[in-house]
Short mmCIF file of C-alpha atoms in Angstrom, two decimals:
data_model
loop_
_atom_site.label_atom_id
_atom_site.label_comp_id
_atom_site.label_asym_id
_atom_site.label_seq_id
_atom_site.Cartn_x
_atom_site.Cartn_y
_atom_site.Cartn_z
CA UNK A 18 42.78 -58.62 56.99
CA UNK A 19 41.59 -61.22 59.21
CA UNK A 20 41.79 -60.93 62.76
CA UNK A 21 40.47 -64.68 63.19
CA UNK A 22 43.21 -66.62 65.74
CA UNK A 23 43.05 -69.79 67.12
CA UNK A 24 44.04 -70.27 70.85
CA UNK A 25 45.84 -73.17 72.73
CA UNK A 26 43.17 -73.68 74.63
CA UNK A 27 40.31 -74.00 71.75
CA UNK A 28 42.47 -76.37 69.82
CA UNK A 29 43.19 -78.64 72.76
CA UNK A 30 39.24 -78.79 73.03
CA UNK A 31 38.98 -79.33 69.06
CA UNK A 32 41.29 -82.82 69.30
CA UNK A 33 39.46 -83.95 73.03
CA UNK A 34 36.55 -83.64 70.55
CA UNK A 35 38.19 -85.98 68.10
CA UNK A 36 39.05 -88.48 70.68
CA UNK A 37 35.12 -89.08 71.96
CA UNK A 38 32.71 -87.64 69.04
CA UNK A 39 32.30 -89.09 65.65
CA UNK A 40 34.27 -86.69 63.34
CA UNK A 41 35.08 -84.50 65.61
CA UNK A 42 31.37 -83.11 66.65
CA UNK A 43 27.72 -83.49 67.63
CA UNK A 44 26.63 -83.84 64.10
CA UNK A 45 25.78 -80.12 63.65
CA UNK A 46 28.16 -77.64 61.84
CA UNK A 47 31.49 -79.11 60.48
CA UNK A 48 33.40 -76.35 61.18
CA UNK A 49 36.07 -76.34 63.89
CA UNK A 50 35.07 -73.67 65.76
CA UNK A 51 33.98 -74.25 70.07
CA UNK A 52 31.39 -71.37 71.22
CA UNK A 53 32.29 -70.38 74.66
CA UNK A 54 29.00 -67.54 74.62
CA UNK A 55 26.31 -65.97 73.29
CA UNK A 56 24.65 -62.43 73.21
CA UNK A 57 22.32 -61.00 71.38
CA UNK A 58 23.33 -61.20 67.84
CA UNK A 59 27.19 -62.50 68.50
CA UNK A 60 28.96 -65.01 69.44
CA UNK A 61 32.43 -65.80 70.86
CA UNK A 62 34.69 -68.92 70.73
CA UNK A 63 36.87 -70.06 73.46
CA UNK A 64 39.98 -67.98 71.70
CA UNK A 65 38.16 -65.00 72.26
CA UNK A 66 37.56 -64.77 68.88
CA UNK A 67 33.91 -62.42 67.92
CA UNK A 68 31.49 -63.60 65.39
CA UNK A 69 28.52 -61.75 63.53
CA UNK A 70 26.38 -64.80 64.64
CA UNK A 71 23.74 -65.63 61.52
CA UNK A 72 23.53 -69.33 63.11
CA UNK A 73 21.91 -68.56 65.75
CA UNK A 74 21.58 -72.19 66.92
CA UNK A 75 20.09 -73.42 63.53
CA UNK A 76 17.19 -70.87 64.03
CA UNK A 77 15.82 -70.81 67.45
CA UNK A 78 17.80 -67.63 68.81
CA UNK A 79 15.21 -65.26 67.17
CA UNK A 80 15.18 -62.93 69.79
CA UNK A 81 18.94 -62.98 70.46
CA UNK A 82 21.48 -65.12 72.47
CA UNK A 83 20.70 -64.41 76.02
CA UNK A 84 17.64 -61.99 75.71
CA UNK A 85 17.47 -60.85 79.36
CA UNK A 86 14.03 -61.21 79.74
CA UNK A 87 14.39 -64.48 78.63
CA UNK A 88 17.49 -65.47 80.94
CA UNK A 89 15.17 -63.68 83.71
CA UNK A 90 12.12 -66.04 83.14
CA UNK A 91 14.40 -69.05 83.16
CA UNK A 92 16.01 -67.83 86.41
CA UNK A 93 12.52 -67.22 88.23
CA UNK A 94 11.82 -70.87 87.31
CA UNK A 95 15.12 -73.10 87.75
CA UNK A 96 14.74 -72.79 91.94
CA UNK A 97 10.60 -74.36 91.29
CA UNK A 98 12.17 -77.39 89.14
CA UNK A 99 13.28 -78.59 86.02
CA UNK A 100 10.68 -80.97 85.14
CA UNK A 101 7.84 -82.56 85.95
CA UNK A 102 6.63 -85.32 83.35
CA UNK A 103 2.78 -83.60 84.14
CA UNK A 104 1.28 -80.71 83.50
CA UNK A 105 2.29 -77.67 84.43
CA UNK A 106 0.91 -73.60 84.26
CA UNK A 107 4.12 -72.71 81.81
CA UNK A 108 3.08 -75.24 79.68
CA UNK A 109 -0.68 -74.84 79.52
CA UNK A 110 0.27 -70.99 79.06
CA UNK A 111 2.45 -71.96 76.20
CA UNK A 112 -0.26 -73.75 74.61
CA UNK A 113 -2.71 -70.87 74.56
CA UNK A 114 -0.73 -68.40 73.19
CA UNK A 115 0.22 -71.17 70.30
CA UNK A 116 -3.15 -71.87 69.57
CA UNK A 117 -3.97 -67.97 69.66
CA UNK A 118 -1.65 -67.21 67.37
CA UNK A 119 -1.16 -70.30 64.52
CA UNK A 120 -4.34 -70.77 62.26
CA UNK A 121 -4.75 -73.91 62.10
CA UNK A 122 -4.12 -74.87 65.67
CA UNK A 123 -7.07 -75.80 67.42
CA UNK A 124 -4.95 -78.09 69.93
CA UNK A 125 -1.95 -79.29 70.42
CA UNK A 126 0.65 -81.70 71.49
CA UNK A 127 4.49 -80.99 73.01
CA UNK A 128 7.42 -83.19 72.12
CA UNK A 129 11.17 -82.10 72.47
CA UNK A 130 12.23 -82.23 68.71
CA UNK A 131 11.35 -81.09 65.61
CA UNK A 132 11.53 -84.56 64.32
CA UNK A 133 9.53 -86.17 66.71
CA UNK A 134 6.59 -83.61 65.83
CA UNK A 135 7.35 -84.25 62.16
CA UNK A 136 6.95 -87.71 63.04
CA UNK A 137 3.96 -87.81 65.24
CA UNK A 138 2.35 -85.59 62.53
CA UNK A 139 2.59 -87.86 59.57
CA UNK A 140 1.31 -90.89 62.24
CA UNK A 141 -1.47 -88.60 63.22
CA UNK A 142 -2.49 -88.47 59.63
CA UNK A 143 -2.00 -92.32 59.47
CA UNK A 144 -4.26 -92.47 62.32
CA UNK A 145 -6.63 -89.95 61.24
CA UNK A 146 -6.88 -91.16 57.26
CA UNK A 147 -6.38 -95.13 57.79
CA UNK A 148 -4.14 -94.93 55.50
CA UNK A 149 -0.26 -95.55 55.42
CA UNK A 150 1.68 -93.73 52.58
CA UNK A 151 2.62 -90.08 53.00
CA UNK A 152 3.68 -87.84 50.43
CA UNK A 153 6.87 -85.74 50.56
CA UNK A 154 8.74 -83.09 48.32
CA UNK A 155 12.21 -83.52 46.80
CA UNK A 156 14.55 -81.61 49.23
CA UNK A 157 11.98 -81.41 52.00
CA UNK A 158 13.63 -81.79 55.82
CA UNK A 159 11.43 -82.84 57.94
CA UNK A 160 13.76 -84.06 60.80
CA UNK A 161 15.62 -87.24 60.93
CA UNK A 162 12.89 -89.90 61.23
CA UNK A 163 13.43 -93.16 58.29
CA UNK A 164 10.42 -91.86 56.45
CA UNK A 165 11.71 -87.90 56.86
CA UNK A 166 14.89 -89.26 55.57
CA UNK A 167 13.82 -89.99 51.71
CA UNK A 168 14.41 -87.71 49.31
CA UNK A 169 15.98 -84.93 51.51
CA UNK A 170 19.15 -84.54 49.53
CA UNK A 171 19.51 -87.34 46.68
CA UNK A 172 22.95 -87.15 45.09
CA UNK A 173 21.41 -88.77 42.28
CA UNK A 174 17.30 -88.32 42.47
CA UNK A 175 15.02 -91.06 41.14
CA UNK A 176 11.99 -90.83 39.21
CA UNK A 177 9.17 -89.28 40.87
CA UNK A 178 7.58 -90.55 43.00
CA UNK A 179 10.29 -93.03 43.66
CA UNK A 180 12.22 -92.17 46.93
CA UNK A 181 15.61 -92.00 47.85
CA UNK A 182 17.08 -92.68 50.95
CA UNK A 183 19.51 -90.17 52.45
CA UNK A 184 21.31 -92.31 55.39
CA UNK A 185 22.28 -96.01 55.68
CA UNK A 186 20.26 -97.85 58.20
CA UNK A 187 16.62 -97.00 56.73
CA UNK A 188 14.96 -100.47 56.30
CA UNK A 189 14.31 -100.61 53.02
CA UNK A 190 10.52 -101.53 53.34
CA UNK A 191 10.39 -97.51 54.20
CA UNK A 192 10.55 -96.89 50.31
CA UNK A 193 7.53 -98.21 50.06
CA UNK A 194 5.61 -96.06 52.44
CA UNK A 195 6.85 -92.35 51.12
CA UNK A 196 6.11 -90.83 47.70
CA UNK A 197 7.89 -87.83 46.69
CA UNK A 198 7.07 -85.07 44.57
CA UNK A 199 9.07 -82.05 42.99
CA UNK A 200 8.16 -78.70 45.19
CA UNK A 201 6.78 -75.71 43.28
CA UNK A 202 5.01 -78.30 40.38
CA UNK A 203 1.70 -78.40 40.57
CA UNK A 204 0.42 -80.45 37.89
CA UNK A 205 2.89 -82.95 38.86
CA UNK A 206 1.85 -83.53 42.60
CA UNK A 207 -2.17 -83.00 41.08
CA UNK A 208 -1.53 -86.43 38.99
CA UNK A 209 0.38 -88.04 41.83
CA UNK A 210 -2.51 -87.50 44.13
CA UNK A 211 -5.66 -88.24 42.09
CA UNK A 212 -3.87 -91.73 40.98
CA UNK A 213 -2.65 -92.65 44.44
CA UNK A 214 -5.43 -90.91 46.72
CA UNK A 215 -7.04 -94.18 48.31
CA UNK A 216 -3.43 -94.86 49.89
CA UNK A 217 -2.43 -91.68 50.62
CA UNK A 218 -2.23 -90.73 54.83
CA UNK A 219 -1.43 -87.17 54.54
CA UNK A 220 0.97 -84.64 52.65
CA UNK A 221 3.61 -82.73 54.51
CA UNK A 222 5.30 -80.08 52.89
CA UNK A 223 7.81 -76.81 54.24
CA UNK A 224 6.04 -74.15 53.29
CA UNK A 225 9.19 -72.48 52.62
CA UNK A 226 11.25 -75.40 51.51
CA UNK A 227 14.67 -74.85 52.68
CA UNK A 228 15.34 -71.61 51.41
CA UNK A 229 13.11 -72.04 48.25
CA UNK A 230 9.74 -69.81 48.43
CA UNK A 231 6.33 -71.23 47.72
CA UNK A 232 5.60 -70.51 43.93
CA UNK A 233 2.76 -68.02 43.52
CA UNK A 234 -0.31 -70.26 43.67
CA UNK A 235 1.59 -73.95 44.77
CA UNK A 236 0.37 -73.72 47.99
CA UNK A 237 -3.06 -72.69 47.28
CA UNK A 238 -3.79 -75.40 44.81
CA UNK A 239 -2.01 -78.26 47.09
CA UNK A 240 -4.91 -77.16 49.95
CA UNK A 241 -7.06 -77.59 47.27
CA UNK A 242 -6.01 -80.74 46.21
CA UNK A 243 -5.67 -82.12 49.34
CA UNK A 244 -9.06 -80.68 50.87
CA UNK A 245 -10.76 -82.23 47.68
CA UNK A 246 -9.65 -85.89 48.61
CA UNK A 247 -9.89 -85.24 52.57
CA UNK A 248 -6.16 -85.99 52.70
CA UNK A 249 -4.75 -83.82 55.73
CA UNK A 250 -1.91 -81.19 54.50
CA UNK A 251 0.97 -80.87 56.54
CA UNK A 252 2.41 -77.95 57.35
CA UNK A 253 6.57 -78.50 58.70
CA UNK A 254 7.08 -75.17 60.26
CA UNK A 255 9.52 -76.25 62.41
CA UNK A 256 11.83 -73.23 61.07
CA UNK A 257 8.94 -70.61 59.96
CA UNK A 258 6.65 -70.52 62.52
CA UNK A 259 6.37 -67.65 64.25
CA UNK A 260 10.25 -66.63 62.26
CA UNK A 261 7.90 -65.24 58.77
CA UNK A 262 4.87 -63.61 61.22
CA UNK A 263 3.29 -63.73 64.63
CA UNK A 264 1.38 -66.65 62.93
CA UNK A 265 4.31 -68.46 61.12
CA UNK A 266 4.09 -69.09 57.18
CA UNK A 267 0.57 -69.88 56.93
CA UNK A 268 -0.28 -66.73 57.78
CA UNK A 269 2.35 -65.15 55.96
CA UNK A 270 1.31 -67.15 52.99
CA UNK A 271 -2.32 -66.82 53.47
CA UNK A 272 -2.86 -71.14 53.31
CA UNK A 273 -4.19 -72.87 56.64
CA UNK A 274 -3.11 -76.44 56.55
CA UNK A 275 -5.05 -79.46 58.68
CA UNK A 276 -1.59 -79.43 60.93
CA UNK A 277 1.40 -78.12 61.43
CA UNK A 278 4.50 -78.85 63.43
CA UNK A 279 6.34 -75.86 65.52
CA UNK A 280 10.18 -76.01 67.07
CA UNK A 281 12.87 -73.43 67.23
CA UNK A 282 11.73 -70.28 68.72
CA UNK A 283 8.57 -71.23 70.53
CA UNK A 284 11.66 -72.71 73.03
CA UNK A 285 13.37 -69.83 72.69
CA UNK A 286 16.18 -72.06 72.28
CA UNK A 287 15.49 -74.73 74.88
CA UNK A 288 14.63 -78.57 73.83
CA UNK A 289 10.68 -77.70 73.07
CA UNK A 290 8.73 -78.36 69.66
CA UNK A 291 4.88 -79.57 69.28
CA UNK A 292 2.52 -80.90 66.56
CA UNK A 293 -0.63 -78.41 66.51
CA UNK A 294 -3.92 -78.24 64.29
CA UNK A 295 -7.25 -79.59 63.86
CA UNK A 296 -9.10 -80.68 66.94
CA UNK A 297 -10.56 -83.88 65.01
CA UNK A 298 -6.69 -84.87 63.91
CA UNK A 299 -5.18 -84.70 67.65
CA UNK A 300 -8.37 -86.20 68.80
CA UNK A 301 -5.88 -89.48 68.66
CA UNK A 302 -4.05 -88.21 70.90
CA UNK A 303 -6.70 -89.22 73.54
CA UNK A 304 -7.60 -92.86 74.08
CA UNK A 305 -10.81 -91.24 76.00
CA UNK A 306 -11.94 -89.82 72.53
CA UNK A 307 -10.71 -92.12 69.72
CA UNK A 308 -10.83 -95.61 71.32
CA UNK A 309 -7.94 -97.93 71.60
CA UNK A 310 -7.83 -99.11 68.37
CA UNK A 311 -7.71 -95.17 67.18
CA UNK A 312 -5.36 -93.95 69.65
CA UNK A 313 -2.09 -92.20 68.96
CA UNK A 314 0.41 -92.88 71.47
CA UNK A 315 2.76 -90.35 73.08
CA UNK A 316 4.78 -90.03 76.09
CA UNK A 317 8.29 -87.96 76.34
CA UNK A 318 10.72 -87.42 79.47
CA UNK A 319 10.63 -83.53 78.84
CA UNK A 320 7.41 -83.07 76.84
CA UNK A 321 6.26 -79.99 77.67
CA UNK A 322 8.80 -78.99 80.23
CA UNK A 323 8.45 -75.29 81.76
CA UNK A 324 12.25 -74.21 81.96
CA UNK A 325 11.32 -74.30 77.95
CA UNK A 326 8.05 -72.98 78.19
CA UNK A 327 8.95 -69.85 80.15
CA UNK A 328 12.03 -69.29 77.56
CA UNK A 329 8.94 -69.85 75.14
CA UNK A 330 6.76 -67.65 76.77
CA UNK A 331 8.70 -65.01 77.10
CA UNK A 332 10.67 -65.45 73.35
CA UNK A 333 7.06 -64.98 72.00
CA UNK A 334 6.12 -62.09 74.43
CA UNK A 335 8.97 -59.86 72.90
CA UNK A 336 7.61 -61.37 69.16
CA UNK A 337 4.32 -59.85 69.72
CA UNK A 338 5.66 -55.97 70.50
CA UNK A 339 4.95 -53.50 67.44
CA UNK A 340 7.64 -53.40 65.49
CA UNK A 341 9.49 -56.85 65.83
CA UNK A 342 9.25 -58.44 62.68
CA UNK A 343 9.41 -55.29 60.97
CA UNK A 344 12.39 -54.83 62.19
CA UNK A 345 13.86 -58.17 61.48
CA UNK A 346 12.65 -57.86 57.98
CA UNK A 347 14.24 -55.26 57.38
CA UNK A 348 17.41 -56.38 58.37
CA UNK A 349 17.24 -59.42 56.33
CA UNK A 350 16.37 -56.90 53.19
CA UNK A 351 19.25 -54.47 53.57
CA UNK A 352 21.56 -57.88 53.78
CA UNK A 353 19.53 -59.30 50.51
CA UNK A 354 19.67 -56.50 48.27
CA UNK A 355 23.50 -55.67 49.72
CA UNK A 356 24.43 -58.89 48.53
CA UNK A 357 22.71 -59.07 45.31
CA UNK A 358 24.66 -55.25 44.55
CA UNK A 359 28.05 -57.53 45.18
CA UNK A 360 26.89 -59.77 43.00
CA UNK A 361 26.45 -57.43 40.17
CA UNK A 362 28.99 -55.41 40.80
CA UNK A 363 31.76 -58.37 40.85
CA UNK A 364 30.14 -60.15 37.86
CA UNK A 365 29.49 -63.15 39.40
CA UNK A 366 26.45 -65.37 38.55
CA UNK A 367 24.60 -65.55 41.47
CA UNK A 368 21.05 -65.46 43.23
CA UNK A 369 20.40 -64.37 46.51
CA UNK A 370 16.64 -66.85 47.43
CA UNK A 371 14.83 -66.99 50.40
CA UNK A 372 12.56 -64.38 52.36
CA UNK A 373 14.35 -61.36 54.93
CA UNK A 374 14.40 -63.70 58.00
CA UNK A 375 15.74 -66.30 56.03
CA UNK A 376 18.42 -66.69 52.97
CA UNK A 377 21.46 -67.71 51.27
CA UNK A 378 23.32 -67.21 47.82
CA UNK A 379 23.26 -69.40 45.40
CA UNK A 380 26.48 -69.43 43.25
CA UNK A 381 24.15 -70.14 39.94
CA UNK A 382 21.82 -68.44 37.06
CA UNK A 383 18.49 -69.07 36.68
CA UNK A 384 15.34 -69.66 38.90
CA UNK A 385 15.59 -71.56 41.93
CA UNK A 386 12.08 -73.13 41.82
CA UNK A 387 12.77 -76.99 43.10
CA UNK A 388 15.49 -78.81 44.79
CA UNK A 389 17.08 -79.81 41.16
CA UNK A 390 17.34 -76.84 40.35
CA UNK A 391 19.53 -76.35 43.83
CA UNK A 392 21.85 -78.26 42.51
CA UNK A 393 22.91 -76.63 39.41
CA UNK A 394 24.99 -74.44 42.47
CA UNK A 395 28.59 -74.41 42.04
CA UNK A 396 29.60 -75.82 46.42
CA UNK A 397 33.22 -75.20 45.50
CA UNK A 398 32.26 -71.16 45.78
CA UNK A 399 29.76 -71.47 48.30
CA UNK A 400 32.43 -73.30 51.07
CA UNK A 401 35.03 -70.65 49.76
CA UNK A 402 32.36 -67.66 50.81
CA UNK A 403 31.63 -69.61 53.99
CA UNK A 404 34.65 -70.58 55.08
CA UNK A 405 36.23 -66.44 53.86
CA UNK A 406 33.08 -64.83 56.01
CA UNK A 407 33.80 -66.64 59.17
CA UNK A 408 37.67 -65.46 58.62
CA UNK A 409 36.06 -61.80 59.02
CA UNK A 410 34.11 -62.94 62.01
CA UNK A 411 30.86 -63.67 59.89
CA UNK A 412 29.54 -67.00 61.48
CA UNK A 413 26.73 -69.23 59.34
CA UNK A 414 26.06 -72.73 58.57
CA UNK A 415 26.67 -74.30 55.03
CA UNK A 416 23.64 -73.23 54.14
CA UNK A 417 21.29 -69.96 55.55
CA UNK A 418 21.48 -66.78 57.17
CA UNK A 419 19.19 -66.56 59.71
CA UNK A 420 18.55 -63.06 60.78
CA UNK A 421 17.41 -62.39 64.03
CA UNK A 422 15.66 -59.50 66.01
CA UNK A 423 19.11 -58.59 67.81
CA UNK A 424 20.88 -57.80 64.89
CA UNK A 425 21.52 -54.41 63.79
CA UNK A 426 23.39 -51.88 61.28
CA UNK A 427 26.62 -52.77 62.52
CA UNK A 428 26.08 -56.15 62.18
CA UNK A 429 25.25 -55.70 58.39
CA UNK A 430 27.55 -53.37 57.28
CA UNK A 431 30.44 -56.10 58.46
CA UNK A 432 28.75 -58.94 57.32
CA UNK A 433 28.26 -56.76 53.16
CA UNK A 434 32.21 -55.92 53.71
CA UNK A 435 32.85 -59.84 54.47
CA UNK A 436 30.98 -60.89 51.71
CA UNK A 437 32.60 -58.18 49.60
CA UNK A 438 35.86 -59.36 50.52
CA UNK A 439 34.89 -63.32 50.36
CA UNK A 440 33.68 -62.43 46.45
CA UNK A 441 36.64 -60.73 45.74
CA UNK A 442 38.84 -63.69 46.84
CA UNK A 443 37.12 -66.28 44.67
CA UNK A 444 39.68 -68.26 42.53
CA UNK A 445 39.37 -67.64 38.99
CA UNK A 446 36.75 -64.72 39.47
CA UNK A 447 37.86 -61.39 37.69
CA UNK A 448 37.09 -59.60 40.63
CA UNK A 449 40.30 -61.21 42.41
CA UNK A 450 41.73 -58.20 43.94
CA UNK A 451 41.01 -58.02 47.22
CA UNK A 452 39.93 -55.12 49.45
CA UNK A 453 42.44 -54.83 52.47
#
């Protein structure tokens, strides 16, 4: 039985929220649920209430909630100051290891967001190509920029390469700027880009879109492609770098892009992303370099910062011990294949898609190669499994599991009873008696 309860004091907070925040939040999870602390791989709300946390801040709490060394690097620096708006040794630090570790990245440049580097990429490849259109993939998030926001979730999706937009308030002069594509289709985005190379800026694409895995080969042939025209490729690894290996998805996939945009854990969960690759590319960053006709500019309050770069620093310092990603992999595979037994065993159509690190169920048969095929998922059961897990103290968005390094066999062996219970509760399944 659940031993979920909701205090006094948490819903008092839930309706002050009401009162000043549209719907009730910052925009985040939609869930009514206020986190009063984190540690390692749980969380707590203000009733007291303990989660399994597989949230983990929308990714960036790789290492755990708290890590000490972490909290310890961030305590050494607070008393020396907050910010600067200059350079500082954290931050030059940072870079190097970055640039060490990510193939492509020959230099780079910090912002605070993972969609201002999404968007200071795809100018940078406006600046670098002279030209203005940028391709994207159906389903692609790249951040919350006007041109990020076509095509991202399209209740009803156009004709490629038509776009869609996703929010009201995009001028519509946008649509003509962004051409989309279907991930995982090769031929398709070949034809797209040898008819509309001349006005083509650059390509950005999630290596691992969402939770969809590159198709053996896609990624391959869309360097080739790209490299054949000398259109830059994109990397948005925003959520895989440094999550998939010490050298994010590109290494892990074996496909160096021209750039590539980083968030999430190289903050270690402070406000700290960048936009990294090719010298000759962020060569417009630098008036000195590119002239002022050429140059990219970029300025930001906390670019940079080093409260985030020593959470960064030392986030990536425990990456880089033998072991760590191992260990997170294997995690994520014992939760994987303990789901996919549940599955079977209930006989309910179902695919579990994504890598160890990061995953989901999909409440649907077939391959999930492309966003349409996404949607062929049946929401009703995936907000019932949601909404059943966090009942068992099982906390995750609406979509993805992240796994992190600070969760361990407890933590999966009450997160495959949750979901054993939360498939055993679905309405109309025949596997409706639940376990106590």
């Amino acid at each position: 039985m659940s031993g979920i309860t909701r205090s006094e004091a948490e819903l008092a907070l839930v309706e002050r929220a009401r009162r000043v925040l549209p719907a009730g939040g910052f925009g985040n999870v939609s869930f009514d649920i206020v986190i009063r602390e984190g540690r390692g791989g749980r969380v707590w709300d203000v009733s007291g209430n303990e989660y399994v946390d597989f949230l983990l801040g929308s990714g960036p709490m790789f290492v755990g909630h708290a890590h000490p060394e972490v909290v310890a690097a961030v305590r050494e620096q607070l008393p020396k100051g907050f910010t600067f708006f200059a350079n500082n040794e954290p931050g030059i630090v940072l870079a190097e290891r970055i640039v060490e570790a990510v193939p492509c990245a020959e230099q780079l440049r910090y912002v605070s967001t993972g969609t201002e580097a999404d968007l200071y990429a795809m100018r940078a490849a406006r600046a670098f190509r002279g030209r203005e259109k940028i391709v994207k993939f159906e389903g692609g998030y790249h951040g919350m920029s006007d041109y990020s926001l076509m095509s991202l979730a399209p209740r009803r999706p156009a004709n490629f390469p038509r776009p869609v937009p996703d929010s009201a308030g995009i001028p519509r002069s946008v649509e003509d700027e962004v051409l989309i594509a279907p991930f995982n289709d090769v031929a398709a985005v070949e034809r797209l880009i040898e008819s509309r190379h001349d006005e083509i800026a650059g390509v950005i694409v999630e290596p691992f879109q969402r939770l969809l895995p590159p198709a053996p080969g896609f990624l391959q042939a869309l360097r080739e492609i790209t490299a054949r025209f000398g259109i830059p490729l994109i990397f948005d690894e925003v959520v895989t770098g440094f999550r998939f290996a010490w050298g994010g998805a590109q290494e892990y996939y074996g496909v160096t892009p021209d750039l590539c945009t980083l968030g999430k854990i190289v903050g270690g969960g402070f406000p700290l992303a960048a936009i990294a690759g090719r010298a000759e590319i962020m060569a417009h960053f630098d008036r000195s370099r590119v002239g002022e006709d050429r140059f990219l500019f970029q300025v930001g309050t906390l670019s940079g910062n080093p409260v985030a770069a020593v959470a960064g620093l030392a986030t990536l310092d425990i990456l880089r011990r033998p072991g760590a990603y191992e260990r997170v992999f294997a995690t994520g595979r014992a939760l994987m294949e303990g789901f996919a037994q549940v599955l079977r065993e209930a006989g309910v159509p179902g695919r579990v898609v994504g890598e160890p690190p990061l995953f989901d169920v999909f409440f649907a048969e077939g391959e999930m190669r492309d966003y349409r095929a996404t949607l062929r998922a049946d929401a009703a059961k995936q907000r019932h499994v949601n909404a059943a897990l966090r009942a068992r103290g099982v906390l995750k968005g609406d979509s993805k599991f992240y796994v992190s390094l600070a969760h361990d066999e407890r933590d999966v062996a009450q997160t495959l009873d949750a979901f054993r219970h939360a498939i055993a509760t679905l309405p109309g399944e025949r596997a409706s008696a639940a376990p106590e």
